[in-house]
């Protein structure tokens, strides 16, 4: 006896089966995507560094990992943390997460109590070449790799936009501070760490202040770098800034020996006339106004002084016997402050061999 299959019955089940199949496919596909990320994260630039504060839990770490674009699925990371028994074991300190690391490897890293790192201090006023050498000597990164990573286009910061073409284009923006550098951190990430430090210190109000002064951020940092090299201490920075702004505003040349020393690549205690006549856009004995860029990486006190100079009638200063500078309004006062009738020093008190005139 033949059994008749009802077309109505088949049609009744056809749509639900298709829907179920589609759901299964979507679930499997989505699960595959999630598992792919959990088995090996993809990080732009190859690696990222996170700082884990004392006493934070997994939830805070998960949020940071998500915000930094390291993980895509926080809830999956949280599940793996709980199932793996990682909760309550997070250790403070820096951690470098590299592309290709699985969620479990990341969790293993952040519960490691003694992640290898090197603490290094970059002093205020260091030039890029000194910074690169210091990292090299500490065994953190080869100086050649450091230089190779100094490309502004590889970093997304407002202050790096539209910088003029020059040697050492990122001079001035590698913020001087003490850093904890995790083992294996790349030159790119170290530079990004220093740029991030500058970014966090150079507040939005400073951009507004620079605009109010009709100056670019680069000009502010350039002025700050000169102040850093010229001032005898924090108490003098704003007044030194006032002197250089006075000279700029009246068409006088800065005549800063520090700018010539930057060209020479050495701290000559006495500059020759030939030194001050080197044709370079950094030479403030030849060209009026700002040099083409910063001559070192200044600290925040010098940056604030460049932004908020002291109002002064001084146009000169010379180093006194007590280690501080004597400021003068007129050139004659400046000569008297130097204790000589014939000038042998620049506006900043540095010695100039056989200098004939400081009036320009």
Tab-separated table of C-alpha atoms in Angstrom, residues 48-350:
chain	number	residue	atom	x	y	z
A	48	UNK	CA	50.697	47.785	22.015
A	49	UNK	CA	51.672	48.620	25.548
A	50	UNK	CA	49.226	48.852	28.438
A	51	UNK	CA	49.801	50.027	31.997
A	52	UNK	CA	48.065	48.031	34.718
A	53	UNK	CA	47.548	49.968	37.924
A	54	UNK	CA	47.837	48.486	41.397
A	55	UNK	CA	44.702	46.640	42.548
A	56	UNK	CA	42.743	46.632	39.280
A	57	UNK	CA	40.629	43.647	38.315
A	58	UNK	CA	39.944	41.792	35.090
A	59	UNK	CA	37.050	44.080	34.170
A	60	UNK	CA	39.312	47.157	34.063
A	61	UNK	CA	41.939	45.290	32.057
A	62	UNK	CA	39.298	44.045	29.614
A	63	UNK	CA	38.049	47.591	29.100
A	64	UNK	CA	41.591	48.843	28.436
A	65	UNK	CA	42.286	46.016	25.991
A	66	UNK	CA	39.084	46.819	24.105
A	67	UNK	CA	39.728	50.585	24.033
A	68	UNK	CA	43.255	50.029	22.713
A	69	UNK	CA	41.904	47.829	19.925
A	70	UNK	CA	43.772	44.773	21.196
A	71	UNK	CA	40.760	42.479	21.667
A	72	UNK	CA	37.452	42.535	19.791
A	73	UNK	CA	35.259	40.434	22.095
A	74	UNK	CA	35.487	41.504	25.764
A	75	UNK	CA	32.809	39.067	26.927
A	76	UNK	CA	34.725	36.114	25.426
A	77	UNK	CA	37.929	37.323	27.072
A	78	UNK	CA	36.031	37.620	30.375
A	79	UNK	CA	34.669	34.074	30.027
A	80	UNK	CA	38.135	32.659	29.338
A	81	UNK	CA	39.479	34.554	32.343
A	82	UNK	CA	36.861	33.125	34.660
A	83	UNK	CA	37.080	29.580	33.267
A	84	UNK	CA	40.896	29.677	33.421
A	85	UNK	CA	40.974	30.873	37.025
A	86	UNK	CA	42.708	34.169	36.217
A	87	UNK	CA	40.326	36.375	38.225
A	88	UNK	CA	41.995	38.016	41.202
A	89	UNK	CA	45.515	37.334	39.932
A	90	UNK	CA	46.166	40.429	37.791
A	91	UNK	CA	49.608	41.972	38.464
A	92	UNK	CA	50.402	45.718	38.187
A	93	UNK	CA	52.962	47.099	35.767
A	94	UNK	CA	53.520	47.505	32.052
A	95	UNK	CA	52.692	44.772	29.559
A	96	UNK	CA	53.373	44.669	25.833
A	97	UNK	CA	50.733	42.748	23.887
A	98	UNK	CA	51.945	41.534	20.495
A	99	UNK	CA	50.011	40.598	17.381
A	100	UNK	CA	49.308	36.879	17.238
A	101	UNK	CA	48.970	36.397	20.998
A	102	UNK	CA	45.924	34.399	22.076
A	103	UNK	CA	43.558	35.501	24.812
A	104	UNK	CA	45.084	32.882	27.096
A	105	UNK	CA	48.604	34.115	26.351
A	106	UNK	CA	47.526	37.661	27.165
A	107	UNK	CA	45.999	36.441	30.410
A	108	UNK	CA	49.179	34.534	31.255
A	109	UNK	CA	51.185	37.699	30.639
A	110	UNK	CA	49.103	40.002	32.817
A	111	UNK	CA	49.189	37.621	35.813
A	112	UNK	CA	52.990	37.297	35.619
A	113	UNK	CA	54.285	38.983	38.794
A	114	UNK	CA	57.703	39.977	37.445
A	115	UNK	CA	57.413	40.948	33.803
A	116	UNK	CA	60.880	41.900	32.613
A	117	UNK	CA	61.322	45.614	32.099
A	118	UNK	CA	63.987	48.295	32.212
A	119	UNK	CA	63.515	51.643	33.940
A	120	UNK	CA	65.175	54.471	32.054
A	121	UNK	CA	65.224	58.225	32.614
A	122	UNK	CA	65.430	60.644	29.688
A	123	UNK	CA	66.632	64.008	31.062
A	124	UNK	CA	65.118	67.312	29.999
A	125	UNK	CA	67.108	68.898	27.211
A	126	UNK	CA	68.313	65.662	25.604
A	127	UNK	CA	68.537	65.616	21.821
A	128	UNK	CA	67.191	62.722	19.771
A	129	UNK	CA	70.692	61.378	19.170
A	130	UNK	CA	71.322	61.279	22.930
A	131	UNK	CA	67.999	59.526	23.533
A	132	UNK	CA	68.733	56.918	20.859
A	133	UNK	CA	72.189	56.328	22.331
A	134	UNK	CA	70.790	55.977	25.863
A	135	UNK	CA	68.271	53.328	24.760
A	136	UNK	CA	71.019	51.540	22.827
A	137	UNK	CA	73.442	51.542	25.775
A	138	UNK	CA	70.702	50.222	28.065
A	139	UNK	CA	70.216	47.298	25.692
A	140	UNK	CA	66.599	48.247	25.042
A	141	UNK	CA	66.687	48.952	21.306
A	142	UNK	CA	69.385	49.496	18.705
A	143	UNK	CA	69.920	53.187	17.912
A	144	UNK	CA	69.606	52.442	14.198
A	145	UNK	CA	66.142	50.923	14.742
A	146	UNK	CA	65.232	53.945	16.842
A	147	UNK	CA	66.192	56.336	14.052
A	148	UNK	CA	64.400	54.198	11.454
A	149	UNK	CA	61.161	54.524	13.448
A	150	UNK	CA	61.273	58.353	13.558
A	151	UNK	CA	58.650	58.937	10.885
A	152	UNK	CA	55.862	61.365	11.893
A	153	UNK	CA	53.451	59.774	9.426
A	154	UNK	CA	53.539	56.550	11.462
A	155	UNK	CA	52.035	58.247	14.531
A	156	UNK	CA	48.613	59.806	14.954
A	157	UNK	CA	49.120	62.966	17.002
A	158	UNK	CA	47.838	66.465	16.308
A	159	UNK	CA	51.158	68.128	17.126
A	160	UNK	CA	52.977	66.111	14.443
A	161	UNK	CA	50.783	67.390	11.618
A	162	UNK	CA	52.340	69.718	9.041
A	163	UNK	CA	55.816	69.905	10.549
A	164	UNK	CA	58.335	71.613	8.244
A	165	UNK	CA	60.864	69.468	6.415
A	166	UNK	CA	64.085	69.357	8.441
A	167	UNK	CA	66.668	67.016	9.861
A	168	UNK	CA	65.459	65.503	13.122
A	169	UNK	CA	61.869	66.377	12.280
A	170	UNK	CA	60.533	64.889	15.561
A	171	UNK	CA	63.068	66.701	17.744
A	172	UNK	CA	61.264	68.377	20.623
A	173	UNK	CA	58.404	65.901	20.970
A	174	UNK	CA	60.051	62.897	22.650
A	175	UNK	CA	58.965	63.822	26.143
A	176	UNK	CA	61.681	63.645	28.832
A	177	UNK	CA	60.557	61.445	31.726
A	178	UNK	CA	61.251	58.163	33.500
A	179	UNK	CA	59.882	55.197	31.569
A	180	UNK	CA	59.384	51.536	32.418
A	181	UNK	CA	60.180	49.749	29.163
A	182	UNK	CA	58.981	46.121	28.988
A	183	UNK	CA	61.297	43.555	27.487
A	184	UNK	CA	60.908	43.218	23.719
A	185	UNK	CA	59.231	46.588	23.162
A	186	UNK	CA	59.836	47.821	19.607
A	187	UNK	CA	61.429	51.160	18.682
A	188	UNK	CA	58.090	52.269	17.213
A	189	UNK	CA	56.272	51.549	20.472
A	190	UNK	CA	58.935	53.284	22.571
A	191	UNK	CA	58.644	56.410	20.438
A	192	UNK	CA	54.850	56.180	20.577
A	193	UNK	CA	55.091	55.942	24.370
A	194	UNK	CA	57.148	59.142	24.490
A	195	UNK	CA	54.848	60.939	22.068
A	196	UNK	CA	51.860	59.831	24.143
A	197	UNK	CA	53.533	61.330	27.218
A	198	UNK	CA	53.954	64.646	25.376
A	199	UNK	CA	50.333	64.469	24.231
A	200	UNK	CA	49.074	63.946	27.783
A	201	UNK	CA	51.130	66.906	29.066
A	202	UNK	CA	50.416	69.378	26.262
A	203	UNK	CA	46.844	70.233	27.237
A	204	UNK	CA	44.127	71.566	24.946
A	205	UNK	CA	44.436	74.980	26.608
A	206	UNK	CA	48.053	75.132	25.394
A	207	UNK	CA	46.897	74.812	21.774
A	208	UNK	CA	44.531	77.729	22.403
A	209	UNK	CA	47.276	79.740	24.068
A	210	UNK	CA	49.641	79.178	21.115
A	211	UNK	CA	46.916	80.373	18.749
A	212	UNK	CA	46.323	83.405	20.954
A	213	UNK	CA	50.053	84.223	20.662
A	214	UNK	CA	49.795	83.779	16.885
A	215	UNK	CA	52.357	80.977	17.074
A	216	UNK	CA	52.290	77.348	15.983
A	217	UNK	CA	52.771	74.529	18.469
A	218	UNK	CA	56.076	73.808	16.716
A	219	UNK	CA	57.238	77.385	17.348
A	220	UNK	CA	56.252	77.077	21.007
A	221	UNK	CA	58.211	73.835	21.358
A	222	UNK	CA	61.146	75.409	19.504
A	223	UNK	CA	61.166	78.349	21.920
A	224	UNK	CA	60.856	75.935	24.850
A	225	UNK	CA	63.867	73.982	23.605
A	226	UNK	CA	65.983	77.164	23.550
A	227	UNK	CA	64.777	78.079	27.040
A	228	UNK	CA	65.646	74.558	28.207
A	229	UNK	CA	69.234	74.990	27.060
A	230	UNK	CA	69.657	78.603	28.155
A	231	UNK	CA	67.921	79.037	31.526
A	232	UNK	CA	69.826	78.452	34.726
A	233	UNK	CA	66.838	77.006	36.554
A	234	UNK	CA	63.051	77.035	36.843
A	235	UNK	CA	63.000	80.522	38.393
A	236	UNK	CA	64.607	82.011	35.274
A	237	UNK	CA	62.743	80.221	32.494
A	238	UNK	CA	59.858	82.671	32.056
A	239	UNK	CA	62.220	85.672	32.083
A	240	UNK	CA	64.582	84.052	29.570
A	241	UNK	CA	61.508	83.484	27.395
A	242	UNK	CA	60.613	87.157	27.782
A	243	UNK	CA	64.075	88.203	26.576
A	244	UNK	CA	63.912	86.099	23.419
A	245	UNK	CA	60.339	87.228	22.641
A	246	UNK	CA	61.469	90.854	23.101
A	247	UNK	CA	64.299	90.338	20.643
A	248	UNK	CA	61.994	88.608	18.148
A	249	UNK	CA	59.292	91.271	18.404
A	250	UNK	CA	61.767	94.097	17.734
A	251	UNK	CA	63.510	92.404	14.824
A	252	UNK	CA	66.690	91.526	16.717
A	253	UNK	CA	68.290	88.150	16.188
A	254	UNK	CA	68.069	85.602	19.012
A	255	UNK	CA	71.854	85.081	18.931
A	256	UNK	CA	71.514	81.928	21.013
A	257	UNK	CA	74.745	79.972	21.303
A	258	UNK	CA	72.682	76.879	22.047
A	259	UNK	CA	71.360	76.893	18.478
A	260	UNK	CA	74.916	76.963	17.121
A	261	UNK	CA	75.954	74.194	19.506
A	262	UNK	CA	73.097	72.132	18.100
A	263	UNK	CA	74.462	72.614	14.589
A	264	UNK	CA	77.978	71.693	15.706
A	265	UNK	CA	76.746	68.644	17.571
A	266	UNK	CA	78.850	69.503	20.607
A	267	UNK	CA	78.787	71.826	23.612
A	268	UNK	CA	81.764	74.030	22.816
A	269	UNK	CA	82.383	76.316	25.811
A	270	UNK	CA	83.716	79.010	23.477
A	271	UNK	CA	82.290	79.540	19.996
A	272	UNK	CA	84.416	81.001	17.233
A	273	UNK	CA	83.255	83.703	14.844
A	274	UNK	CA	83.310	80.999	12.146
A	275	UNK	CA	80.942	78.883	14.247
A	276	UNK	CA	78.399	81.691	14.450
A	277	UNK	CA	78.581	82.188	10.680
A	278	UNK	CA	77.629	78.616	9.736
A	279	UNK	CA	74.843	78.825	7.164
A	280	UNK	CA	72.080	76.755	8.754
A	281	UNK	CA	68.362	77.379	9.350
A	282	UNK	CA	69.144	76.640	13.013
A	283	UNK	CA	71.685	79.471	13.257
A	284	UNK	CA	70.072	82.356	15.120
A	285	UNK	CA	73.156	84.535	14.572
A	286	UNK	CA	72.413	84.633	10.842
A	287	UNK	CA	68.641	84.270	10.626
A	288	UNK	CA	66.125	86.310	12.663
A	289	UNK	CA	63.318	84.753	14.632
A	290	UNK	CA	62.920	81.093	15.465
A	291	UNK	CA	65.284	78.452	14.131
A	292	UNK	CA	63.631	75.930	11.805
A	293	UNK	CA	62.824	73.600	14.679
A	294	UNK	CA	63.530	72.565	18.291
A	295	UNK	CA	67.144	72.020	19.349
A	296	UNK	CA	66.339	69.509	22.101
A	297	UNK	CA	63.397	67.875	23.861
A	298	UNK	CA	62.208	70.311	26.546
A	299	UNK	CA	60.418	69.587	29.797
A	300	UNK	CA	57.096	71.055	30.869
A	301	UNK	CA	58.579	73.981	32.826
A	302	UNK	CA	60.251	75.266	29.664
A	303	UNK	CA	57.110	74.665	27.602
A	304	UNK	CA	55.018	76.621	30.107
A	305	UNK	CA	57.604	79.418	30.057
A	306	UNK	CA	57.360	79.576	26.257
A	307	UNK	CA	53.573	79.798	26.548
A	308	UNK	CA	53.501	82.243	29.456
A	309	UNK	CA	56.668	84.383	29.288
A	310	UNK	CA	57.433	86.998	31.892
A	311	UNK	CA	56.833	90.566	30.819
A	312	UNK	CA	60.237	92.195	31.029
A	313	UNK	CA	62.117	95.128	29.517
A	314	UNK	CA	65.297	93.023	29.340
A	315	UNK	CA	66.949	92.219	26.013
A	316	UNK	CA	70.160	90.622	27.303
A	317	UNK	CA	71.353	88.253	29.992
A	318	UNK	CA	74.729	86.993	31.101
A	319	UNK	CA	75.778	84.300	33.539
A	320	UNK	CA	76.808	85.736	36.894
A	321	UNK	CA	79.343	84.405	39.366
A	322	UNK	CA	76.629	82.850	41.523
A	323	UNK	CA	75.397	80.650	38.674
A	324	UNK	CA	72.315	82.722	37.907
A	325	UNK	CA	71.850	85.178	35.044
A	326	UNK	CA	72.020	88.959	35.195
A	327	UNK	CA	69.384	90.543	32.932
A	328	UNK	CA	69.896	93.902	31.238
A	329	UNK	CA	67.680	96.307	29.326
A	330	UNK	CA	70.364	98.101	27.321
A	331	UNK	CA	73.494	96.921	25.610
A	332	UNK	CA	75.595	99.210	27.811
A	333	UNK	CA	74.106	97.616	30.938
A	334	UNK	CA	74.855	94.237	29.416
A	335	UNK	CA	78.517	95.184	28.930
A	336	UNK	CA	78.702	96.396	32.528
A	337	UNK	CA	77.171	93.136	33.711
A	338	UNK	CA	79.886	91.252	31.864
A	339	UNK	CA	82.448	93.388	33.659
A	340	UNK	CA	84.184	94.408	30.454
A	341	UNK	CA	84.123	97.238	27.933
A	342	UNK	CA	84.552	94.863	25.012
A	343	UNK	CA	81.901	92.147	24.553
A	344	UNK	CA	83.062	88.564	24.614
A	345	UNK	CA	79.731	86.912	25.213
A	346	UNK	CA	76.414	86.445	23.458
A	347	UNK	CA	73.001	87.596	24.606
A	348	UNK	CA	72.732	84.366	26.579
A	349	UNK	CA	76.083	84.739	28.296
A	350	UNK	CA	77.958	82.113	26.296
